PDB file of C-alpha atoms in Angstrom:
ATOM      1  CA  MET A 116      -9.673 -99.162 -84.892  1.00  0.00           C
ATOM      2  CA  THR A 117      -6.037 -98.199 -84.897  1.00  0.00           C
ATOM      3  CA  ALA A 118      -4.718 -94.685 -84.417  1.00  0.00           C
ATOM      4  CA  ASP A 119      -2.904 -94.766 -87.747  1.00  0.00           C
ATOM      5  CA  VAL A 120      -6.142 -94.701 -89.776  1.00  0.00           C
ATOM      6  CA  GLY A 121      -6.102 -90.905 -89.595  1.00  0.00           C
ATOM      7  CA  ALA A 122      -2.461 -90.839 -90.611  1.00  0.00           C
ATOM      8  CA  GLN A 123      -3.199 -93.014 -93.641  1.00  0.00           C
ATOM      9  CA  MET A 124      -6.087 -90.772 -94.696  1.00  0.00           C
ATOM     10  CA  ARG A 125      -3.955 -87.627 -94.308  1.00  0.00           C
ATOM     11  CA  LYS A 126      -1.114 -89.220 -96.259  1.00  0.00           C
ATOM     12  CA  GLY A 127      -3.501 -89.858 -99.134  1.00  0.00           C
ATOM     13  CA  VAL A 128      -4.711 -86.283 -99.457  1.00  0.00           C
ATOM     14  CA  VAL A 129      -2.046 -83.934 -98.095  1.00  0.00           C
ATOM     15  CA  GLU A 130      -0.269 -83.595-101.462  1.00  0.00           C
ATOM     16  CA  TYR A 131      -3.503 -82.439-103.053  1.00  0.00           C
ATOM     17  CA  CYS A 132      -4.135 -80.047-100.177  1.00  0.00           C
ATOM     18  CA  VAL A 133      -0.745 -78.462-100.928  1.00  0.00           C
ATOM     19  CA  LEU A 134      -1.716 -78.174-104.583  1.00  0.00           C
ATOM     20  CA  GLY A 135      -5.015 -76.601-103.526  1.00  0.00           C
ATOM     21  CA  LEU A 136      -3.255 -74.023-101.364  1.00  0.00           C
ATOM     22  CA  LEU A 137      -0.850 -73.186-104.170  1.00  0.00           C
ATOM     23  CA  ALA A 138      -3.750 -72.816-106.609  1.00  0.00           C
ATOM     24  CA  HIS A 139      -4.660 -69.656-104.670  1.00  0.00           C
ATOM     25  CA  GLU A 140      -1.184 -68.139-104.561  1.00  0.00           C
ATOM     26  CA  PRO A 141       2.509 -69.026-104.413  1.00  0.00           C
ATOM     27  CA  MET A 142       3.614 -69.711-100.852  1.00  0.00           C
ATOM     28  CA  TYR A 143       6.856 -70.351 -99.014  1.00  0.00           C
ATOM     29  CA  GLY A 144       7.407 -73.422 -96.887  1.00  0.00           C
ATOM     30  CA  TRP A 145       6.554 -71.886 -93.540  1.00  0.00           C
ATOM     31  CA  GLN A 146       3.224 -70.565 -94.874  1.00  0.00           C
ATOM     32  CA  LEU A 147       2.325 -73.985 -96.223  1.00  0.00           C
ATOM     33  CA  ALA A 148       3.370 -75.725 -93.012  1.00  0.00           C
ATOM     34  CA  ASP A 149       1.348 -73.300 -90.901  1.00  0.00           C
ATOM     35  CA  ALA A 150      -1.824 -73.824 -92.954  1.00  0.00           C
ATOM     36  CA  LEU A 151      -1.422 -77.611 -93.008  1.00  0.00           C
ATOM     37  CA  THR A 152      -0.560 -77.836 -89.300  1.00  0.00           C
ATOM     38  CA  ARG A 153      -3.563 -75.703 -88.323  1.00  0.00           C
ATOM     39  CA  ALA A 154      -5.765 -78.006 -90.403  1.00  0.00           C
ATOM     40  CA  GLY A 155      -4.277 -81.060 -88.662  1.00  0.00           C
ATOM     41  CA  LEU A 156      -2.852 -82.478 -91.886  1.00  0.00           C
ATOM     42  CA  ILE A 157       0.828 -82.518 -90.902  1.00  0.00           C
ATOM     43  CA  ALA A 158       2.507 -82.703 -87.523  1.00  0.00           C
ATOM     44  CA  SER A 159       5.464 -80.430 -88.239  1.00  0.00           C
ATOM     45  CA  ILE A 160       7.297 -78.505 -90.920  1.00  0.00           C
ATOM     46  CA  GLY A 161       9.833 -81.332 -91.130  1.00  0.00           C
ATOM     47  CA  THR A 162       7.279 -83.558 -92.826  1.00  0.00           C
ATOM     48  CA  LEU A 163       6.504 -80.926 -95.455  1.00  0.00           C
ATOM     49  CA  TYR A 164       9.829 -80.597 -97.264  1.00  0.00           C
ATOM     50  CA  PRO A 165      10.078 -84.211 -98.486  1.00  0.00           C
ATOM     51  CA  LEU A 166       6.516 -83.852 -99.784  1.00  0.00           C
ATOM     52  CA  LEU A 167       7.408 -80.609-101.594  1.00  0.00           C
ATOM     53  CA  ALA A 168      10.445 -82.320-103.120  1.00  0.00           C
ATOM     54  CA  ARG A 169       8.193 -85.106-104.455  1.00  0.00           C
ATOM     55  CA  LEU A 170       5.768 -82.561-105.901  1.00  0.00           C
ATOM     56  CA  ARG A 171       8.659 -80.769-107.600  1.00  0.00           C
ATOM     57  CA  ASP A 172      10.106 -84.065-108.892  1.00  0.00           C
ATOM     58  CA  ASN A 173       6.666 -84.886-110.334  1.00  0.00           C
ATOM     59  CA  GLY A 174       6.626 -81.512-112.092  1.00  0.00           C
ATOM     60  CA  TRP A 175       3.534 -80.376-110.182  1.00  0.00           C
ATOM     61  CA  VAL A 176       5.219 -77.418-108.461  1.00  0.00           C
ATOM     62  CA  SER A 177       8.150 -75.182-109.260  1.00  0.00           C
ATOM     63  CA  THR A 178      10.161 -72.863-107.037  1.00  0.00           C
ATOM     64  CA  PHE A 179      11.462 -69.328-107.132  1.00  0.00           C
ATOM     65  CA  ASP A 180      13.299 -67.150-104.622  1.00  0.00           C
ATOM     66  CA  LEU A 181      12.199 -63.778-103.290  1.00  0.00           C
ATOM     67  CA  PRO A 182      13.957 -61.524-100.793  1.00  0.00           C
ATOM     68  CA  SER A 183      12.345 -61.207 -97.389  1.00  0.00           C
ATOM     69  CA  ASP A 184      12.043 -58.061 -95.280  1.00  0.00           C
ATOM     70  CA  SER A 185      12.491 -60.144 -92.147  1.00  0.00           C
ATOM     71  CA  GLY A 186      15.429 -62.413 -92.978  1.00  0.00           C
ATOM     72  CA  PRO A 187      17.073 -64.437 -95.711  1.00  0.00           C
ATOM     73  CA  VAL A 188      15.716 -65.062 -99.199  1.00  0.00           C
ATOM     74  CA  ARG A 189      12.623 -67.275 -99.170  1.00  0.00           C
ATOM     75  CA  LYS A 190      11.964 -70.147-101.532  1.00  0.00           C
ATOM     76  CA  TYR A 191       8.413 -69.940-102.842  1.00  0.00           C
ATOM     77  CA  TYR A 192       6.437 -72.763-104.400  1.00  0.00           C
ATOM     78  CA  ARG A 193       3.939 -72.335-107.209  1.00  0.00           C
ATOM     79  CA  LEU A 194       1.672 -74.642-109.125  1.00  0.00           C
ATOM     80  CA  THR A 195       2.749 -75.688-112.624  1.00  0.00           C
ATOM     81  CA  ASP A 196       0.364 -76.457-115.463  1.00  0.00           C
ATOM     82  CA  ALA A 197       0.860 -80.159-114.701  1.00  0.00           C
ATOM     83  CA  GLY A 198       0.035 -79.492-111.039  1.00  0.00           C
ATOM     84  CA  THR A 199      -3.113 -77.620-112.037  1.00  0.00           C
ATOM     85  CA  ALA A 200      -4.181 -80.568-114.179  1.00  0.00           C
ATOM     86  CA  GLN A 201      -3.440 -83.024-111.363  1.00  0.00           C
ATOM     87  CA  LEU A 202      -5.469 -80.941-108.910  1.00  0.00           C
ATOM     88  CA  ALA A 203      -8.379 -80.801-111.370  1.00  0.00           C
ATOM     89  CA  GLN A 204      -8.339 -84.611-111.653  1.00  0.00           C
ATOM     90  CA  PHE A 205      -8.319 -84.949-107.868  1.00  0.00           C
ATOM     91  CA  ARG A 206     -11.182 -82.468-107.467  1.00  0.00           C
ATOM     92  CA  ALA A 207     -13.261 -84.376-110.022  1.00  0.00           C
ATOM     93  CA  GLN A 208     -12.768 -87.626-108.125  1.00  0.00           C
ATOM     94  CA  TRP A 209     -12.911 -86.346-104.537  1.00  0.00           C
ATOM     95  CA  ALA A 210     -16.613 -85.449-104.198  1.00  0.00           C
ATOM     96  CA  PRO A 211     -17.943 -88.760-105.594  1.00  0.00           C
ATOM     97  CA  PHE A 212     -15.410 -90.667-103.501  1.00  0.00           C
ATOM     98  CA  ALA A 213     -16.350 -88.808-100.297  1.00  0.00           C
ATOM     99  CA  ARG A 214     -20.067 -89.373-101.008  1.00  0.00           C
ATOM    100  CA  ALA A 215     -19.496 -93.098-101.574  1.00  0.00           C
ATOM    101  CA  VAL A 216     -17.539 -93.473 -98.329  1.00  0.00           C
ATOM    102  CA  THR A 217     -20.103 -91.468 -96.359  1.00  0.00           C
ATOM    103  CA  GLY A 218     -22.870 -93.586 -97.845  1.00  0.00           C
ATOM    104  CA  LEU A 219     -21.122 -96.766 -96.780  1.00  0.00           C
ATOM    105  CA  ILE A 220     -20.069 -95.777 -93.285  1.00  0.00           C
ATOM    106  CA  GLY A 221     -23.011 -93.525 -92.457  1.00  0.00           C
ATOM    107  CA  LYS A 222     -23.026 -90.158 -90.796  1.00  0.00           C
ATOM    108  CA  GLY A 223     -23.031 -91.369 -87.237  1.00  0.00           C
TER     109      GLY A 223
END
């Protein structure tokens, strides 16, 4: 098995993980990067911003600026109605997909 299998799996779900985080509350880039890095889904904040740009281009997230007490204005990301719908579709498909894969590969 090659080491990039994990990378391919992460690449397939990380966008939806961002949508899931934003379903709870709007977040700025550093917050998102911290949560995704701690979960092992991205390696660094540098990989997050192209992903956020794609999500915005797709109409799944929008941005707004808020002042920060500890520095410059922060750009926050929030889920759009289209993003909420996309996340709902992913959620509906994820559990059956995960069960099918687990059934095929076994639990160890």
